[in-house]
Short mmCIF file of C-alpha atoms and ligand atoms in Angstrom, two decimals:
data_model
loop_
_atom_site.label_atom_id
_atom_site.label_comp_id
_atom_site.label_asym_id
_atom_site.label_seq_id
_atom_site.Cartn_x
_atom_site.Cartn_y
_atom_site.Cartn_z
CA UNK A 94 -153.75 -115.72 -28.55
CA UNK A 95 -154.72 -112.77 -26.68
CA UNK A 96 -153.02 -109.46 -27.73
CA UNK A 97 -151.91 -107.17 -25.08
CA UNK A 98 -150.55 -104.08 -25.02
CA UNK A 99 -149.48 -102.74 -21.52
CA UNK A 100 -148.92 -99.00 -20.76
CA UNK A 101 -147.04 -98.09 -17.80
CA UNK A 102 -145.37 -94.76 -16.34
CA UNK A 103 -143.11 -95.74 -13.36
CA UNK A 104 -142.31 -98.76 -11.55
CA UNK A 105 -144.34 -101.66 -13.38
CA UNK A 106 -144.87 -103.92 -10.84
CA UNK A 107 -147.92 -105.07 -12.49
CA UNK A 108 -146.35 -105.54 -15.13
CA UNK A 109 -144.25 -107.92 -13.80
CA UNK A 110 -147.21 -109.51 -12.40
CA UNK A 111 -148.38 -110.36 -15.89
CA UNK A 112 -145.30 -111.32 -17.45
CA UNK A 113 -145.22 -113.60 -14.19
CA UNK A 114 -148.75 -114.55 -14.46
CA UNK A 115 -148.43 -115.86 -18.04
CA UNK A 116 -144.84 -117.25 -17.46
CA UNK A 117 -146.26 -119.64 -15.01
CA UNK A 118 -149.16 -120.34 -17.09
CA UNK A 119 -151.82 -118.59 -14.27
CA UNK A 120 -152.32 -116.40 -17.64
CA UNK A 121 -153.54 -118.38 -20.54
CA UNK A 122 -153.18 -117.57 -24.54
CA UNK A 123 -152.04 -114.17 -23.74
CA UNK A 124 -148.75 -112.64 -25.25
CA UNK A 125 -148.11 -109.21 -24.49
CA UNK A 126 -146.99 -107.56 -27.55
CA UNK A 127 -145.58 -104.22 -26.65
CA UNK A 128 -144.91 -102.24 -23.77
CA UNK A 129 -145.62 -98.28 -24.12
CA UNK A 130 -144.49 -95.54 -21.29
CA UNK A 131 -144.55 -92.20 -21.07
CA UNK A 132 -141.75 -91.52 -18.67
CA UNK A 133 -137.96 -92.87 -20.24
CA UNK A 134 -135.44 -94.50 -17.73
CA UNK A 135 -138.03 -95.82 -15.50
CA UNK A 136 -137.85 -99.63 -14.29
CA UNK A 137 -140.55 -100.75 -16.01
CA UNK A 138 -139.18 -100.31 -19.34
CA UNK A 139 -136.14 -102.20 -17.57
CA UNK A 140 -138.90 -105.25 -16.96
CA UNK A 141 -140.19 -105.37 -20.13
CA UNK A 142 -136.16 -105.77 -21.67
CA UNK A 143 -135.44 -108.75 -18.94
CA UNK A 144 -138.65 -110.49 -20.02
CA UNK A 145 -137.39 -109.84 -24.36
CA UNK A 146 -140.67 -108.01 -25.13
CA UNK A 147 -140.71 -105.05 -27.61
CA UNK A 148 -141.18 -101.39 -25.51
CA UNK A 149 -141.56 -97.71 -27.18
CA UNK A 150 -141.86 -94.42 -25.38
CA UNK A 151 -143.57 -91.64 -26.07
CA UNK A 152 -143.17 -88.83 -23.77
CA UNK A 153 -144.94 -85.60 -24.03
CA UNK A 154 -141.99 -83.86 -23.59
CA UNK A 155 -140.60 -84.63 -27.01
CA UNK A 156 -143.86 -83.22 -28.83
CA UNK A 157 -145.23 -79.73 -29.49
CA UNK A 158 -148.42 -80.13 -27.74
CA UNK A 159 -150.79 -82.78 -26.22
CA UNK A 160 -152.70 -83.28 -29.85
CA UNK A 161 -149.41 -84.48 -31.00
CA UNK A 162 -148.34 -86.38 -28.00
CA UNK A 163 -151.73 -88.02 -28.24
CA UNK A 164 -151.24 -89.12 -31.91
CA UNK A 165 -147.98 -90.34 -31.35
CA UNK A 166 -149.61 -92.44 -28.25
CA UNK A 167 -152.47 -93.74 -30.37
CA UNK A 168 -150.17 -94.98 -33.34
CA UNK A 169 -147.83 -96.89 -31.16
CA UNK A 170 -150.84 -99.01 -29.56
CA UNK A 171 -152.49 -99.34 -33.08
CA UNK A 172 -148.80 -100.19 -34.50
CA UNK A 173 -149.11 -103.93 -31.95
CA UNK A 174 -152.99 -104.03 -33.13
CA UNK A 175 -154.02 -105.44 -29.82
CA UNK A 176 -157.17 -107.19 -28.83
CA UNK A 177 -156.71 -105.86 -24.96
CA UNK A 178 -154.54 -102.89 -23.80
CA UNK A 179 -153.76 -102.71 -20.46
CA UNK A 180 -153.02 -99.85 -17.96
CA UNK A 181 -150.83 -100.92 -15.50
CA UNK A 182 -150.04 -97.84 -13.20
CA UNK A 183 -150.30 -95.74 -16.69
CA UNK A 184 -150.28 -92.31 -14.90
CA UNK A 185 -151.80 -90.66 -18.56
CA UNK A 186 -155.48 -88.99 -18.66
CA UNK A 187 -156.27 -91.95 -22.23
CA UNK A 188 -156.76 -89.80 -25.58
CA UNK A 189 -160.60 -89.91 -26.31
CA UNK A 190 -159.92 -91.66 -30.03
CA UNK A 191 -158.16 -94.22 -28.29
CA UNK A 192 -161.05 -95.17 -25.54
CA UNK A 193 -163.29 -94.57 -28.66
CA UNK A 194 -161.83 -96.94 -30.71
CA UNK A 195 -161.59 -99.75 -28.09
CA UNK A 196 -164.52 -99.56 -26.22
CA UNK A 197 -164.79 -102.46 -23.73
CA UNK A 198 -160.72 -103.31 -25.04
CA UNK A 199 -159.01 -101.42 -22.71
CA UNK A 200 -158.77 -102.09 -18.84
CA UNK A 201 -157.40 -100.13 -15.78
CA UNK A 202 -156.07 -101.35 -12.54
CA UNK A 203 -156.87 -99.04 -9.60
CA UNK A 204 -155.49 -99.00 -5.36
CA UNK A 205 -159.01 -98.42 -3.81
CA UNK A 206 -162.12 -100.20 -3.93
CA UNK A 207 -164.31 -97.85 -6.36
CA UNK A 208 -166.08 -95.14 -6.18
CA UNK A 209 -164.16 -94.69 -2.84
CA UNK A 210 -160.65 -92.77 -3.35
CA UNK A 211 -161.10 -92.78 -7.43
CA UNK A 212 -161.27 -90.09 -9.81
CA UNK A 213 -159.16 -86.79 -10.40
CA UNK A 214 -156.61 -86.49 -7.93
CA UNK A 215 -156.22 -90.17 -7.13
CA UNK A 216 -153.68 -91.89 -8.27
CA UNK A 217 -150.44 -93.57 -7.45
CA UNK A 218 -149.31 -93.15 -3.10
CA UNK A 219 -151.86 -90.48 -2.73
CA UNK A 220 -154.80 -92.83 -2.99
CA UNK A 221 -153.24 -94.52 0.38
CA UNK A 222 -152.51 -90.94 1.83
CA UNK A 223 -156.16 -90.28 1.72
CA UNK A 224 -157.57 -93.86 3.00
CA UNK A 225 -155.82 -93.29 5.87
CA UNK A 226 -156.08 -89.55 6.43
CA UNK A 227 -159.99 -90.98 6.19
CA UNK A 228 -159.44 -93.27 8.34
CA UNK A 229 -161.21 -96.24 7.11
CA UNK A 230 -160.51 -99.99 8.10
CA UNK A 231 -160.77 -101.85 4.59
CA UNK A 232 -159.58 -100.85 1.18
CA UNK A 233 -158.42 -102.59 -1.85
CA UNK A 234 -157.81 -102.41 -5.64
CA UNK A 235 -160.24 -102.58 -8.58
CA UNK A 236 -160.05 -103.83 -12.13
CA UNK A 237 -162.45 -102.25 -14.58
CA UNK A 238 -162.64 -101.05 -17.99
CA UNK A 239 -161.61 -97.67 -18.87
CA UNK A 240 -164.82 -95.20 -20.50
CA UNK A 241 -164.15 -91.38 -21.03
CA UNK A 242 -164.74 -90.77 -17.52
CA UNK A 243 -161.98 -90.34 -14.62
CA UNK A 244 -162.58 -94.21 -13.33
CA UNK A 245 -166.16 -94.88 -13.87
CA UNK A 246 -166.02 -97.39 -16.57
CA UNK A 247 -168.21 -101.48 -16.18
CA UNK A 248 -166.03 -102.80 -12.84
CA UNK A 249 -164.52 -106.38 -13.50
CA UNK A 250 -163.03 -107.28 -10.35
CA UNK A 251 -162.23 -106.13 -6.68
CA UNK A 252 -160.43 -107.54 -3.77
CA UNK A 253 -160.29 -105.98 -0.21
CA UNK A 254 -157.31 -105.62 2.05
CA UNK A 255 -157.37 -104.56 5.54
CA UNK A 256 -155.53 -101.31 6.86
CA UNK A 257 -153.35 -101.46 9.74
CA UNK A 258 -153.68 -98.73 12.65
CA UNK A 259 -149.50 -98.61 12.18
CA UNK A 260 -149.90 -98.04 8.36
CA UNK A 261 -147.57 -95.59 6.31
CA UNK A 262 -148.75 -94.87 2.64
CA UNK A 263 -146.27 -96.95 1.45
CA UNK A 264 -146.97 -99.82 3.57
CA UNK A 265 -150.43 -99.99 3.00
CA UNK A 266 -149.69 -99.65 -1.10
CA UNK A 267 -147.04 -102.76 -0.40
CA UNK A 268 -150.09 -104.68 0.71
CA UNK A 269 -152.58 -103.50 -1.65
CA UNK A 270 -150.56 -104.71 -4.61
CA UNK A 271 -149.02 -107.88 -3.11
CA UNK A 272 -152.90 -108.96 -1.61
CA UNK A 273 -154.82 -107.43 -4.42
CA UNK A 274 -153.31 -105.48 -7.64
CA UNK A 275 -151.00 -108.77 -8.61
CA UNK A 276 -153.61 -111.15 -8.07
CA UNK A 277 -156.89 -109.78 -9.73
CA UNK A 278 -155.21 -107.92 -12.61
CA UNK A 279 -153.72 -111.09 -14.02
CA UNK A 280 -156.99 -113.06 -13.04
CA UNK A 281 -158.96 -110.56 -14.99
CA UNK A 282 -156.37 -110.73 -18.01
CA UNK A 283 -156.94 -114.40 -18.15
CA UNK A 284 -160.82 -114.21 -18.01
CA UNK A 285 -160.94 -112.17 -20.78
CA UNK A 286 -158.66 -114.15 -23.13
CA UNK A 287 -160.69 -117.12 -21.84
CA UNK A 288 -163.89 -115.21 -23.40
CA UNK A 289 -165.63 -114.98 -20.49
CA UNK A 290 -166.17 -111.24 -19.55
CA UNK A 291 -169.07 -109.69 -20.95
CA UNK A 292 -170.47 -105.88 -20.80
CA UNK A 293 -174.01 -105.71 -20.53
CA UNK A 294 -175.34 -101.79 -19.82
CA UNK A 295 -172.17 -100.75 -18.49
CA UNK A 296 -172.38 -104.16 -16.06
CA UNK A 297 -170.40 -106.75 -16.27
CA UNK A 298 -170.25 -110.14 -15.95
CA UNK A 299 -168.41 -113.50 -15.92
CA UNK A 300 -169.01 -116.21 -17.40
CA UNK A 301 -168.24 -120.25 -16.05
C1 GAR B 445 -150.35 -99.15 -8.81
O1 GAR B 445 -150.66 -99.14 -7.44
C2 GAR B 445 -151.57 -98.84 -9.64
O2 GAR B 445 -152.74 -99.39 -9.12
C3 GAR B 445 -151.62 -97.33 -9.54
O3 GAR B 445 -150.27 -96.94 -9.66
C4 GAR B 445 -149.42 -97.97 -9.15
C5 GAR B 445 -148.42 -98.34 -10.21
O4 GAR B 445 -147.47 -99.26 -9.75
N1 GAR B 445 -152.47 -96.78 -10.56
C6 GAR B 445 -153.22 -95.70 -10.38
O5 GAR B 445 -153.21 -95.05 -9.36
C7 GAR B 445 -154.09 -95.33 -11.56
N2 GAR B 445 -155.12 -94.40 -11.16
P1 GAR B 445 -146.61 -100.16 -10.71
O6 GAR B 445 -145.99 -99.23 -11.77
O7 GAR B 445 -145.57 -100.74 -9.83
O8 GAR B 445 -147.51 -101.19 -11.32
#
């Protein structure tokens, strides 16, 4: 059984997308073991309570300073000693002991096809406010593992989605999750409990 820990911030869609994925077996030997947020109330806490699996928050606002938030964020995904941790719209710059310590164990789901629309800045609706203040015709989401740079880590997976002249923000995030998020991040969850991704300088790839 793969381990996972997921970390979310707001509405955990993709959450649900793995809870999904491994309830109707698209996501093999894979139990996710706790759910950690930064932000209380929000629905994705709510998802991880329907589906009966163990959550914890730790917001920033209840410690002195980011050294202590960062502690408190490292010992509650040490606490479910995971073999994969998962951010899943987790809108949280990662502690550097934490990327550190799992090196090629933690991966990051992002709304553009990287390097485009990626880095500081990007995250969340205003990824899809600046594809199509850009003006481009195809964009997309990206799985990869997380290094201690802003989205640069060994990319696992992309999918592309096409962007409609008539597109809001939120319209063209609808389709970037329903075409692309939901579908590779759960593919991608299952290919690594299946033992088949592999890093090779800072490339990586699958394995039949
Ligand atoms: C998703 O679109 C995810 O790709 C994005 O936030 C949204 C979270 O939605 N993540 C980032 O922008 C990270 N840089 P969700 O909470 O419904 O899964």
């Amino acid at each position: 059984m793969l381990r996972v820990v997921v970390c979310v911030s707001g509405g955990g869609t993709n959450l649900q997308a793995i809870i999904d994925g491994i309830a109707r077996g698209a996501i093999f030997h894979t139990e996710i073991v706790r759910v950690v947020c930064n932000n209380p109330g929000v629905r994705a806490l709510e998802r991880a309570k329907e589906a009966g699996i163990e959550s914890v928050c730790v917001s920033p606002k209840d410690y002195g300073d980011r050294e202590q938030f960062e502690a408190a964020l490292i010992r509650s995904v040490d606490e479910a000693a995971p073999d994969l941790i998962v951010l899943a719209g987790f809108m949280v710059k990662v502690p550097e002991g934490l990327i550190k310590k799992y090196e090629h164990r933690i991966i990051n789901v992002h709304p553009s096809l990287i390097p485009a629309f990626c880095g500081t800045g990007y995250y969340g609706l205003r990824v899809h406010e600046a594809v199509l203040a850009r003006g481009v015709k195809i964009t997309g989401a990206t799985v990869h593992f997380v290094d201690d740079g802003m989205d640069t880590g060994p990319i696992i997976m992309q999918k592309a989605v096409e962007v409609h002249e008539d597109d809001t923000p939120e319209t063209l995030q609808k389709r970037v999750m329903q075409e692309a998020e939901w579908v590779i991040l759960p593919w991608c969850i299952n290919l690594i409990a299946a033992g088949q991704v592999k890093v090779e300088n800072g490339r990586v790839t699958v394995t039949e």
